[in-house]
mmCIF file of C-alpha atoms and ligand atoms in Angstrom:
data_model
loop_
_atom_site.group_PDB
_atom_site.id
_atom_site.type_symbol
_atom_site.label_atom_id
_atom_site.label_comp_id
_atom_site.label_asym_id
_atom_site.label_seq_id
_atom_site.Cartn_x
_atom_site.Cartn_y
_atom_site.Cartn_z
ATOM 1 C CA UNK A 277 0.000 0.000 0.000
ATOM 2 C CA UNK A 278 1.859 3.347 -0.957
ATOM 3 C CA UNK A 279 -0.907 5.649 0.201
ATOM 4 C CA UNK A 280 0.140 7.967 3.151
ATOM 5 C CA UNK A 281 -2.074 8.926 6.083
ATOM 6 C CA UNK A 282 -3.206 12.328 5.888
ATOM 7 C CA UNK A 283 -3.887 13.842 9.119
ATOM 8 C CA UNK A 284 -5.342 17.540 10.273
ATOM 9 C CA UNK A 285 -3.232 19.034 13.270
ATOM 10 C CA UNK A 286 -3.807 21.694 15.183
ATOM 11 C CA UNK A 287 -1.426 24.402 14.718
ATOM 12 C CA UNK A 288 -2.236 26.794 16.975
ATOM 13 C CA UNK A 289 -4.962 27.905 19.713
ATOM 14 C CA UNK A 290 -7.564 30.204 18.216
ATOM 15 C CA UNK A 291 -8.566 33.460 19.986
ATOM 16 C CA UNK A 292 -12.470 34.106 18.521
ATOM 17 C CA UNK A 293 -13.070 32.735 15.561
ATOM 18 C CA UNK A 294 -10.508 29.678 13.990
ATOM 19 C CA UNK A 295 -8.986 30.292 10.728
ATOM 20 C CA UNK A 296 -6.843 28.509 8.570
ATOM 21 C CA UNK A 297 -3.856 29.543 10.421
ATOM 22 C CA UNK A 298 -5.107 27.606 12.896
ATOM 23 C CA UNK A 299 -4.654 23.957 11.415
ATOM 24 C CA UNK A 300 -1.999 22.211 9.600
ATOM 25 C CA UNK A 301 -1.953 19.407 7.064
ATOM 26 C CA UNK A 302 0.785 16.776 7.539
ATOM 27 C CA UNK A 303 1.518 13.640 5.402
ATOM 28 C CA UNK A 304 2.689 10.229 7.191
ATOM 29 C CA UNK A 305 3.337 7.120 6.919
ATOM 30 C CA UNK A 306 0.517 4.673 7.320
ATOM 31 C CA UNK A 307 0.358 3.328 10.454
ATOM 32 C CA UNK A 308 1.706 -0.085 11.601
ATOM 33 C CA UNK A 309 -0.704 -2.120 13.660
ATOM 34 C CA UNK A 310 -0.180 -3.784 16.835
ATOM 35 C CA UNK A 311 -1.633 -6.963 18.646
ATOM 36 C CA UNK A 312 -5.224 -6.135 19.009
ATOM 37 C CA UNK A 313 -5.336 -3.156 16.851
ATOM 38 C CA UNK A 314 -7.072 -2.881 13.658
ATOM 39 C CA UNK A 315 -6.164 -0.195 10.598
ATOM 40 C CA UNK A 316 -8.772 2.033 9.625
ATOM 41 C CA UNK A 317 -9.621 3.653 6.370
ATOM 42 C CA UNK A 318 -11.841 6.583 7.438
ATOM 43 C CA UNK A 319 -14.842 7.513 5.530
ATOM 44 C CA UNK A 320 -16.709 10.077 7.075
ATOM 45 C CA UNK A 321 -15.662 12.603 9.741
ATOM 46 C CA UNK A 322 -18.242 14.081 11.891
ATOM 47 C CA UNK A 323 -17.673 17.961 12.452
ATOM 48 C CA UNK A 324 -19.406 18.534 15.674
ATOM 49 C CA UNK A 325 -19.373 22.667 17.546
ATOM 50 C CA UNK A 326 -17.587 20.977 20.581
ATOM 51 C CA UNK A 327 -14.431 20.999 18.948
ATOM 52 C CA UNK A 328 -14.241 24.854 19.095
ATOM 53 C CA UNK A 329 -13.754 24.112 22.532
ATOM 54 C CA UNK A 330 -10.892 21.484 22.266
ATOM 55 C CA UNK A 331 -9.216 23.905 20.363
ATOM 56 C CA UNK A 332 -8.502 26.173 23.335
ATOM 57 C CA UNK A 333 -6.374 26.184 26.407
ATOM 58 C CA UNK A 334 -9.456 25.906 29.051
ATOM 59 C CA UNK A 335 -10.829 23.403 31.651
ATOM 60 C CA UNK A 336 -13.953 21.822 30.351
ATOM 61 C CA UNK A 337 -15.228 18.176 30.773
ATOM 62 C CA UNK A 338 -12.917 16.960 28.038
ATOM 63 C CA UNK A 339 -8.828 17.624 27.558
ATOM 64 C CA UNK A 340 -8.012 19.933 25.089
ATOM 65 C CA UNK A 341 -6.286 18.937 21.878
ATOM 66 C CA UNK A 342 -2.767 19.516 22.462
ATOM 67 C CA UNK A 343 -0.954 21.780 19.869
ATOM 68 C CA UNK A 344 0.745 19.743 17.398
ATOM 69 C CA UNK A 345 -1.636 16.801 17.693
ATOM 70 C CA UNK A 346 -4.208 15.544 15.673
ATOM 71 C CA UNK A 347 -7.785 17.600 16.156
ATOM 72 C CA UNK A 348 -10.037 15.152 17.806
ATOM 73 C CA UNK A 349 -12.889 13.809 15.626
ATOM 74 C CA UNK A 350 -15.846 10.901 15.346
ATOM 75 C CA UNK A 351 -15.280 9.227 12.381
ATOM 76 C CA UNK A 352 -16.786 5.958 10.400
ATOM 77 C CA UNK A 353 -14.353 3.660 7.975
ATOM 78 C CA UNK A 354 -13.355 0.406 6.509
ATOM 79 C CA UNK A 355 -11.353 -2.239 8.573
ATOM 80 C CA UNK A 356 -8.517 -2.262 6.348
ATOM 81 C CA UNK A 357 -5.910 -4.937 8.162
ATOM 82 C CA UNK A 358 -6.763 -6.670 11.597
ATOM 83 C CA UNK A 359 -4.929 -7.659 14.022
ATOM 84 C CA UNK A 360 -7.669 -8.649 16.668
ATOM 85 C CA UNK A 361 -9.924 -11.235 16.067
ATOM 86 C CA UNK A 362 -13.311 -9.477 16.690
ATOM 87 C CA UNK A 363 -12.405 -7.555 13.553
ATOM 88 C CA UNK A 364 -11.954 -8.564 9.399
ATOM 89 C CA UNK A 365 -11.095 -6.579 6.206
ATOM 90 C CA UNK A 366 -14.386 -5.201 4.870
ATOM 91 C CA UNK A 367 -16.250 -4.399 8.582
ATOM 92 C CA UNK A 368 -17.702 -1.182 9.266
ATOM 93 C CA UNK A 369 -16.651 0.443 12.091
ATOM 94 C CA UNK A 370 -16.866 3.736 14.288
ATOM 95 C CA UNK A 371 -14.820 5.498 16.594
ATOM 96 C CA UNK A 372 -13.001 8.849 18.033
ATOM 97 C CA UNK A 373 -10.399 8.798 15.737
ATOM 98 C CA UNK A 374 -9.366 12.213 14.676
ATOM 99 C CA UNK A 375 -9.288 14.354 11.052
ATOM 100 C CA UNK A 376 -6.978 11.645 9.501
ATOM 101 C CA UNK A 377 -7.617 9.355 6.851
ATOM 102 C CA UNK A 378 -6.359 6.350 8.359
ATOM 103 C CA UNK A 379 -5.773 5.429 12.038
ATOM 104 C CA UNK A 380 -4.185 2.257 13.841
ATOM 105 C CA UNK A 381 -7.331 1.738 16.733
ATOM 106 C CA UNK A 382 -7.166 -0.784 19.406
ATOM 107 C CA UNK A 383 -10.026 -2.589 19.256
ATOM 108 C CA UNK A 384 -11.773 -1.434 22.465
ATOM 109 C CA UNK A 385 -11.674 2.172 20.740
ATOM 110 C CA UNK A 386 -14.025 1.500 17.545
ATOM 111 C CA UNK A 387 -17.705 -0.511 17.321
ATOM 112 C CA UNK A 388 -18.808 -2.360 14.644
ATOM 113 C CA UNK A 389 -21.204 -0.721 12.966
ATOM 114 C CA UNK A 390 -24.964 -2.271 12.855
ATOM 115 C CA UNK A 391 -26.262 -2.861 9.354
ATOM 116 C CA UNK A 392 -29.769 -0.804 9.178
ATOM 117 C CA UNK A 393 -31.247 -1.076 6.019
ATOM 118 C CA UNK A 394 -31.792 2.107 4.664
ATOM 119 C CA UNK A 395 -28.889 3.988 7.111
ATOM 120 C CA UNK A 396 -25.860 4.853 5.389
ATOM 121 C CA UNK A 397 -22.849 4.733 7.757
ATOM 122 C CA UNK A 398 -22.403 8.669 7.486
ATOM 123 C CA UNK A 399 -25.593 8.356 9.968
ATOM 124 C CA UNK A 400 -23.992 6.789 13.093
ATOM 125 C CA UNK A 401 -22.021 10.249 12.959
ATOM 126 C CA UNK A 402 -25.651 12.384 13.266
ATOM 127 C CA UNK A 403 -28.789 10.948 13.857
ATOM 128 C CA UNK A 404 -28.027 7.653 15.104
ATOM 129 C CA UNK A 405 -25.007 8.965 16.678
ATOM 130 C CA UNK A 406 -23.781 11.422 19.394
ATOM 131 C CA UNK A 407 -25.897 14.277 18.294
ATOM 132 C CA UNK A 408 -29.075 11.806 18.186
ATOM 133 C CA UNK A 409 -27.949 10.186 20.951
ATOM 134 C CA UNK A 410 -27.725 13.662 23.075
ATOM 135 C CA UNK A 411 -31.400 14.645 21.307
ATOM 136 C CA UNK A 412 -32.804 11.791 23.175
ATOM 137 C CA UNK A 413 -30.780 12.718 26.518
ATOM 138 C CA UNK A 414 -31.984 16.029 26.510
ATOM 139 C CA UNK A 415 -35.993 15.431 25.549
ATOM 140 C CA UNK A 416 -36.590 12.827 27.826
ATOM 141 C CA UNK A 417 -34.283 12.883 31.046
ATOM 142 C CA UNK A 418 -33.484 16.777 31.217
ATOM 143 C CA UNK A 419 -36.754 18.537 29.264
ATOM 144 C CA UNK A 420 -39.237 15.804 29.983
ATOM 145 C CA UNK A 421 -41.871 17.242 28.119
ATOM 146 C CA UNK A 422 -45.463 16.365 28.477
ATOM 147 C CA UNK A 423 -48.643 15.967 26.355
ATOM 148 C CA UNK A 424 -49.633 18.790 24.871
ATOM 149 C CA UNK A 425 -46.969 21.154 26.045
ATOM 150 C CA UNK A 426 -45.194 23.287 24.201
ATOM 151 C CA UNK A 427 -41.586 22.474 22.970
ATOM 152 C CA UNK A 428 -39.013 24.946 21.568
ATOM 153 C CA UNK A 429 -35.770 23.730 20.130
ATOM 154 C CA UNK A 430 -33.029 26.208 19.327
ATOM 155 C CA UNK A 431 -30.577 25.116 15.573
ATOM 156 C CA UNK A 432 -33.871 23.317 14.486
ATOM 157 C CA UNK A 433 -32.455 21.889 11.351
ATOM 158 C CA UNK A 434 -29.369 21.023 12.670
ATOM 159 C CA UNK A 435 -28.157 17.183 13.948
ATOM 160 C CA UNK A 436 -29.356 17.468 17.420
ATOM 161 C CA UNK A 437 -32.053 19.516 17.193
ATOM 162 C CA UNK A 438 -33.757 18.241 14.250
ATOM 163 C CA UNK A 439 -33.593 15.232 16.265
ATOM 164 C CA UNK A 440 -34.638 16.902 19.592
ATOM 165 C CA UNK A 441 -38.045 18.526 18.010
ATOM 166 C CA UNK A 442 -38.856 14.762 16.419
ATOM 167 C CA UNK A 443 -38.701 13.288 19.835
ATOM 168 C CA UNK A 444 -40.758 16.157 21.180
ATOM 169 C CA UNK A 445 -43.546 15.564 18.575
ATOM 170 C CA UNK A 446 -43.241 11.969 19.038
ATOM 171 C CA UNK A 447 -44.252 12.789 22.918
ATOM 172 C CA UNK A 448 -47.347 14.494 22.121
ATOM 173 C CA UNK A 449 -45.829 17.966 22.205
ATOM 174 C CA UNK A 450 -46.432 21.453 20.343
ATOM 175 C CA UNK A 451 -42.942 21.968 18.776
ATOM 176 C CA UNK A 452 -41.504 24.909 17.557
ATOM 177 C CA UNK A 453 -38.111 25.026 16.316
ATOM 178 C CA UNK A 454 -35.919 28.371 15.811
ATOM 179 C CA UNK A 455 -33.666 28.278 12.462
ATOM 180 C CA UNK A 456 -31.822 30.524 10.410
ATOM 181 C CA UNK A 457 -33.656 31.456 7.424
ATOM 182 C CA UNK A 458 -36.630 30.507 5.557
ATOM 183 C CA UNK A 459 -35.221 27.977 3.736
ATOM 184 C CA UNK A 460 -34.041 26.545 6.959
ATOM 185 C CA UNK A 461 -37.487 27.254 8.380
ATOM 186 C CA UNK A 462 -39.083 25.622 5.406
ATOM 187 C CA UNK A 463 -37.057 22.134 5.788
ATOM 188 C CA UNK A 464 -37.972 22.071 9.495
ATOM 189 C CA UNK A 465 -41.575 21.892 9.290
ATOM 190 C CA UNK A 466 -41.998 20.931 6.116
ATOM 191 C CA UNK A 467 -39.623 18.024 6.190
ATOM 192 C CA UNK A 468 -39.361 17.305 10.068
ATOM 193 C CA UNK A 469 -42.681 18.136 10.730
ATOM 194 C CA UNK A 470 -42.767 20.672 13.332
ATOM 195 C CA UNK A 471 -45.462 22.584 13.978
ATOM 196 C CA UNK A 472 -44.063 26.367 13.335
ATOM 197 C CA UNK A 473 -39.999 27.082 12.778
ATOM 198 C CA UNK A 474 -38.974 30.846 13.573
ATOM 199 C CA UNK A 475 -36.446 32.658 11.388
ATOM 200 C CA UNK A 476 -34.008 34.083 14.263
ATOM 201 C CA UNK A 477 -32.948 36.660 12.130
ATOM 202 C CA UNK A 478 -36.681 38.369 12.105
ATOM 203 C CA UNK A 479 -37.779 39.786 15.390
ATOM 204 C CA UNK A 480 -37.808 36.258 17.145
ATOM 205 C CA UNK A 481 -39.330 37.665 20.270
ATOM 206 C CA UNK A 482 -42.393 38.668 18.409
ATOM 207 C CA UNK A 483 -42.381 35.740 16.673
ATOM 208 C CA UNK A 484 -42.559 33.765 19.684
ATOM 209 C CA UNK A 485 -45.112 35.450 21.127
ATOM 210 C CA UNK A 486 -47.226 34.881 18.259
ATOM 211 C CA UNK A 487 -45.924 30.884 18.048
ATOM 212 C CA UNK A 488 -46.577 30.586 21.053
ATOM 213 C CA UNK A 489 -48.790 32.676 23.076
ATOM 214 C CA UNK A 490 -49.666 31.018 26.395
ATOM 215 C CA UNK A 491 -45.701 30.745 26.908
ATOM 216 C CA UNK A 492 -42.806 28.047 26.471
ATOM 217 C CA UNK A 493 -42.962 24.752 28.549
ATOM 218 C CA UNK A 494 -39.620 23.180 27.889
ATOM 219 C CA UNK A 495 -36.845 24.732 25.917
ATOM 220 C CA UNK A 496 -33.830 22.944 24.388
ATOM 221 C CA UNK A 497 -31.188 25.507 24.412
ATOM 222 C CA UNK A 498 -28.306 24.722 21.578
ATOM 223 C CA UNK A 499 -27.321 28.203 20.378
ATOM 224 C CA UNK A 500 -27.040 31.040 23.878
ATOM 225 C CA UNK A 501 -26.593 34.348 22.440
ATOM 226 C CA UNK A 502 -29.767 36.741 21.371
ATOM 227 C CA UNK A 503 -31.980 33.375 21.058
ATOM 228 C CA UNK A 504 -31.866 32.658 24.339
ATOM 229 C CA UNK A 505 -32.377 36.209 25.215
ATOM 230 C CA UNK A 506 -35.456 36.386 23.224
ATOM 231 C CA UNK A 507 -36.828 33.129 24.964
ATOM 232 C CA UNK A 508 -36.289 32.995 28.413
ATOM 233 C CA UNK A 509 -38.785 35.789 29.276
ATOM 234 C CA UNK A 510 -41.516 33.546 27.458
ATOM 235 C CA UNK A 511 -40.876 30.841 29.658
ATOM 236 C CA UNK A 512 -43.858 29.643 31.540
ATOM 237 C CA UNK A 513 -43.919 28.569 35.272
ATOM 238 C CA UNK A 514 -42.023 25.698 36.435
ATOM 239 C CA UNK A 515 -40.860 25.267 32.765
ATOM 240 C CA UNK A 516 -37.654 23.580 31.935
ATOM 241 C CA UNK A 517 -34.408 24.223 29.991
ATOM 242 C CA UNK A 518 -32.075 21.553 29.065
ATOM 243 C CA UNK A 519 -29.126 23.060 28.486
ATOM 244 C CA UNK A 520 -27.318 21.568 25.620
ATOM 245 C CA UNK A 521 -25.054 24.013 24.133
ATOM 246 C CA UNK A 522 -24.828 27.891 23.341
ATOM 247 C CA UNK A 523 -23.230 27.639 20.071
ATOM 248 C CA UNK A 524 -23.361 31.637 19.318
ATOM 249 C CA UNK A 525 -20.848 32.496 22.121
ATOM 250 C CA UNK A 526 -18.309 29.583 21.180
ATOM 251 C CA UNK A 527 -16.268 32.285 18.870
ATOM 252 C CA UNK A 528 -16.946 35.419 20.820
ATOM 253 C CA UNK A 529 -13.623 36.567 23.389
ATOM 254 C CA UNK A 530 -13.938 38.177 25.316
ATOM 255 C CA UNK A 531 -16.513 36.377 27.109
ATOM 256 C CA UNK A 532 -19.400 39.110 27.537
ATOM 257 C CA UNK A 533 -19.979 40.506 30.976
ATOM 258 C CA UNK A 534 -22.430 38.585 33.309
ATOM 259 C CA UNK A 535 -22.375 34.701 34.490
ATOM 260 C CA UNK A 536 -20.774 32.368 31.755
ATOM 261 C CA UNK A 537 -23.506 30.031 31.178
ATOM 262 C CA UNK A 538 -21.463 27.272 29.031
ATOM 263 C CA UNK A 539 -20.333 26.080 32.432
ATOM 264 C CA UNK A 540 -23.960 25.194 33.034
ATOM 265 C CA UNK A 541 -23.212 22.517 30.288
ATOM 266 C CA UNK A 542 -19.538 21.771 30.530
ATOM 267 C CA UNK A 543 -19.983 21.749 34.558
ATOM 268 C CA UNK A 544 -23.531 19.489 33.967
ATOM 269 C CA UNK A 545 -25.164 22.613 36.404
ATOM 270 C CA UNK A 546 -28.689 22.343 37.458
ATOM 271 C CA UNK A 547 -30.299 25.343 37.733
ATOM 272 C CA UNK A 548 -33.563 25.341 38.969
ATOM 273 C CA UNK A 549 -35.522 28.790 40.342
ATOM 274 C CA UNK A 550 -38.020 28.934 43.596
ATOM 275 C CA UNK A 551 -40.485 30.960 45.021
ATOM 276 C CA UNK A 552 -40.489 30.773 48.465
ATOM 277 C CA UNK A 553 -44.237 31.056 48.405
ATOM 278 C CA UNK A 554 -45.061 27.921 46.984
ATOM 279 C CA UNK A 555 -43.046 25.856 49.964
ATOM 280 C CA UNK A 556 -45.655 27.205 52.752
ATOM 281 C CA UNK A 557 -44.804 24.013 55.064
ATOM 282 C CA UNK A 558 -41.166 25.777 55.199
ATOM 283 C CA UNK A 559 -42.536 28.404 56.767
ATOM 284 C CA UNK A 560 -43.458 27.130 60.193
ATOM 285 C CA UNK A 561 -40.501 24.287 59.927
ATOM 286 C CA UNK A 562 -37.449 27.357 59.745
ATOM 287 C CA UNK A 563 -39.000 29.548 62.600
ATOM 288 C CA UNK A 564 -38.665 26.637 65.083
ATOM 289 C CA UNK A 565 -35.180 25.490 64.140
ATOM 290 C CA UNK A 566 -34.014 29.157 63.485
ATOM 291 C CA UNK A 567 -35.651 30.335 66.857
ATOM 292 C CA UNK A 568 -34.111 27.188 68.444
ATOM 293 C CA UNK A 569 -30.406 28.147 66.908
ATOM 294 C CA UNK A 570 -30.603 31.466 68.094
ATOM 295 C CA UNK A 571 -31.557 30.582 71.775
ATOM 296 C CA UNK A 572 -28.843 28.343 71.392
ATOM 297 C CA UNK A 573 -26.475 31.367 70.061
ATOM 298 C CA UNK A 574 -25.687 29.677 66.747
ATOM 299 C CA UNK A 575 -27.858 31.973 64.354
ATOM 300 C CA UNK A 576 -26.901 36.305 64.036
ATOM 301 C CA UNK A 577 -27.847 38.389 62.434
ATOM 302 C CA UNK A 578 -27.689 42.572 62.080
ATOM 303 C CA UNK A 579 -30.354 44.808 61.511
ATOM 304 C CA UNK A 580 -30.124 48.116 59.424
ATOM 305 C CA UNK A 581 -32.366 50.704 61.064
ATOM 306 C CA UNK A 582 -33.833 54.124 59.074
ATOM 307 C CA UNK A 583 -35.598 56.381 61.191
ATOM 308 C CA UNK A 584 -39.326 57.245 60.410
ATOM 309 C CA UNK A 585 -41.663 56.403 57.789
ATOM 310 C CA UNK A 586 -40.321 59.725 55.899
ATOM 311 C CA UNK A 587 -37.167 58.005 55.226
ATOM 312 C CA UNK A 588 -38.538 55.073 53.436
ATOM 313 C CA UNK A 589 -38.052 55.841 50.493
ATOM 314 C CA UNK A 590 -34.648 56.648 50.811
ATOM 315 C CA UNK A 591 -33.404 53.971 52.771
ATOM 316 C CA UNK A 592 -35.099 51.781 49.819
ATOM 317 C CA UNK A 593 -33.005 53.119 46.989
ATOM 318 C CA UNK A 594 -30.118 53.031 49.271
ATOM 319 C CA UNK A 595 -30.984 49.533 49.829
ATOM 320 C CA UNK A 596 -31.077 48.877 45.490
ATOM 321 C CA UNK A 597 -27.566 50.696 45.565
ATOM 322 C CA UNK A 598 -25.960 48.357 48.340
ATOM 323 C CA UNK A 599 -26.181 51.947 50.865
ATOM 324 C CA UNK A 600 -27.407 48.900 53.711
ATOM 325 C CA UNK A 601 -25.580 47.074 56.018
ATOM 326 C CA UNK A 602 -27.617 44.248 57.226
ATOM 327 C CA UNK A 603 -31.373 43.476 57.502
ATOM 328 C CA UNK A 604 -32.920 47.229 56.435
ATOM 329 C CA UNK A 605 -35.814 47.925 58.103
ATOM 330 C CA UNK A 606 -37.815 51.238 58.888
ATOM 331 C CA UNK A 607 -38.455 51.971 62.888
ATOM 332 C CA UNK A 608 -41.995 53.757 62.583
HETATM 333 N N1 LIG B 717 -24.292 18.693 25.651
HETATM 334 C C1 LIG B 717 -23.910 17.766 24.790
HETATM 335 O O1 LIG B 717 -23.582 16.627 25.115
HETATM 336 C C2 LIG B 717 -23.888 18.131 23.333
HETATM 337 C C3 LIG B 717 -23.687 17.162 22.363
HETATM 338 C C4 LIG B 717 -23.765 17.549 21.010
HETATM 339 C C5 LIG B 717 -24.006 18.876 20.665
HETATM 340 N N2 LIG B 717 -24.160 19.783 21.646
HETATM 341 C C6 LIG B 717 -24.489 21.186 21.353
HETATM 342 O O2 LIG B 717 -25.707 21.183 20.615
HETATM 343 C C7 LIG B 717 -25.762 22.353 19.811
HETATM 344 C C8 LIG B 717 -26.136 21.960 18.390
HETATM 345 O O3 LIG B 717 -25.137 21.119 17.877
HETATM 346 P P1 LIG B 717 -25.294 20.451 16.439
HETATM 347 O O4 LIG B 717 -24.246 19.437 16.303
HETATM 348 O O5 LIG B 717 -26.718 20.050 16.240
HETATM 349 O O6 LIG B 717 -24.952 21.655 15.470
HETATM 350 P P2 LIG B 717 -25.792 22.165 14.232
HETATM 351 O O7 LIG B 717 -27.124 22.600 14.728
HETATM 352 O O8 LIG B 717 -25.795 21.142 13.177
HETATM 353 O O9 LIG B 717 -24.930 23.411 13.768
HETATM 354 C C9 LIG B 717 -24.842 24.576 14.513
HETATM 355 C C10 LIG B 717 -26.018 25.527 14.185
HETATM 356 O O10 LIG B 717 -26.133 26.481 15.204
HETATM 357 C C11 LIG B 717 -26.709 27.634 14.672
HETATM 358 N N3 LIG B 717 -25.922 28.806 15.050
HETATM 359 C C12 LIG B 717 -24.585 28.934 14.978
HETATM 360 N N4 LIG B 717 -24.245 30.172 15.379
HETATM 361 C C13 LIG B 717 -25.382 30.805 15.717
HETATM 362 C C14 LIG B 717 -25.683 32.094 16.209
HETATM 363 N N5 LIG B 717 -24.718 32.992 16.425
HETATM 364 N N6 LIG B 717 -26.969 32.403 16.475
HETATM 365 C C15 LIG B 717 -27.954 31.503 16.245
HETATM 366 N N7 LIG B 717 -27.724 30.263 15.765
HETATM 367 C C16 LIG B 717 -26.462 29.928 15.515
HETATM 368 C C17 LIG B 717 -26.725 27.503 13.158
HETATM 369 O O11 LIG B 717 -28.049 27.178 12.779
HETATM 370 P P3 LIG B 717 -29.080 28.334 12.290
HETATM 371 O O12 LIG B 717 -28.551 28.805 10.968
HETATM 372 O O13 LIG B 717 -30.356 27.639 12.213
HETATM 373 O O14 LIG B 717 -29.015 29.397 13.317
HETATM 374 C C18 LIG B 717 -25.817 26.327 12.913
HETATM 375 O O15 LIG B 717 -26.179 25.632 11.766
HETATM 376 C C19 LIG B 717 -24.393 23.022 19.934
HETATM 377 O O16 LIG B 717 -24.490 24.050 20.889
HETATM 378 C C20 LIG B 717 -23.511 21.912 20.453
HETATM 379 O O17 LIG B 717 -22.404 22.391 21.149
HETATM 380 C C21 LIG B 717 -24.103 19.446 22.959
#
């Protein structure tokens, strides 16, 4: 065999948006294989937005790429050569194995691919793959949408949430999905059969309003950015978010101002709001143990005293400018 492995490298660490500069093509040898390994022709690469975030410096829930190395990749290929007896010549197999046309995987690092009728292998990289894969994650163990609820799903045509809305629909929901352009818009409901699809670059938040006027149960958050802004006031009580990605900030450095919320994802956060009002047994259950700490001098606290009703007002801007120190009340 006198073909040479081509491989993708990274060059070096992008800050904003990668360019070219970024990545290096490099020619090799094939790779030998060892006991237990089998060589790989790959067919299809998956390009997934998570690898923005292997290409820089920064904790997350997955190493970075290291400069110099290979830029880390799903792919699909041809058993080539085997040296482990689970594999032969001719099998169809998938695995992480990089922007490179061949690699030399140990068996435990590639599956065999399951013959579907009718599913090319291209598909175990998208819909029957990770993206699918975190579709169904998302709908049914973080949104958990019910029966006639309504369902909105942020990169509607793309591989996970063209999956995502599917699932929704298949639960019984209302779906909307939020795209980019009509065309997009077109192939989402037309095609995936969602009920509306919004063009986020028209005025989304009227949009959703109209879409969907008595408010958003469940929203599947890929894309951050002006979306989200647009839907999280049009969330309705006790609604839910599954937080799947924020695509639109992956480029943007400096990070805006305000909480980052990619670590919600890459740090698997829950965030979940309260009223206090709707947990009236709390009530009585904190004023006996807090009484009962205090008598027992393990619970201060200070108190902030204005003078006079007059001063009200006053001592309530103060208290919107941080001017308090401690509990503020007014002594009438
Ligand atoms: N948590 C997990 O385990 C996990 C796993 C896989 C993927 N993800 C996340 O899921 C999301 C979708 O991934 P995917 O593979 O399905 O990608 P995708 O939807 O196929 O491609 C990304 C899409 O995001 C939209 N987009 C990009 N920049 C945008 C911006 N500034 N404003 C609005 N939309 C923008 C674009 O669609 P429009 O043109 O329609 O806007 C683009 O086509 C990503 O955030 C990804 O990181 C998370």
């Amino acid at each position: 065999m006198t073909e040479q492995n081509r491989r993708i490298l990274l060059k070096a660490r992008p800050t904003g948006r990668p360019g070219p500069e970024h990545f290096e093509l490099a020619e090799t040898p094939l790779p030998e294989i060892g006991k237990n390994e089998v060589l790989v022709r790959h067919r299809f690469l998956s390009l997934d937005p998570y690898m923005r975030g292997r290409m820089d410096d920064s904790a997350s829930y997955s190493a970075p790429v290291k400069l110099g190395e290979v830029m880390e990749g799903e792919c699909v290929g041809e058993v080539v050569e085997s040296r482990n007896p689970a594999f032969s010549p001719g099998d169809w197999v998938g695995g992480a194995r990089g922007w490179q046309l061949y690699s030399a995987a140990p068996g435990h690092t590639v599956q065999k691919l399951p013959g579907v009728e009718g599913v090319p292998p291209s598909a175990y990289l998208g819909v029957l793959g990770m993206p699918g894969t975190t579709a169904w994650v998302g709908v049914t163990e973080i949104g958990q949408p019910r029966p006639g609820e309504t369902f909105v799903v942020a990169a509607a045509s793309g591989a996970v949430g063209g999956v995502a809305g599917q699932i929704a629909k298949a639960m019984g929901c209302r779906v909307v999905g939020i795209a980019g352009g009509a065309e997009k818009c077109r192939y989402v409901t037309e095609e995936l059969g969602f009920d509306a699809c919004l063009d986020h670059r028209g005025d989304l938040g009227a949009q959703l309003d109209e879409a969907c006027p008595g408010g958003i149960d469940v929203y599947f958050e890929n894309v951050g950015g002006a979306v989200q802004e647009a839907v999280f006031p049009r969330m309705r009580d006790f609604g839910r978010i599954a937080f799947c990605g924020m695509v639109a900030g992956y480029n943007v450095r400096p990070l805006p101002p305000g909480p980052n919320l990619t670590s919600v994802v890459r740090k698997r956060l829950r965030l979940q709001g309260f009223i206090v009002s709707d947990h009236p047994r709390a009530w009585a259950t904190w004023r006996e143990r807090g009484a009962a700490w205090i008598r027992a001098g393990k619970l201060r606290w200070k108190e902030d005293v204005a003078e006079g009703l007059e001063n009200a007002p006053d001592a309530f801007i103060g208290l919107l400018e941080g001017k308090n120190f401690g509990k503020l009340v007014v002594k009438l």
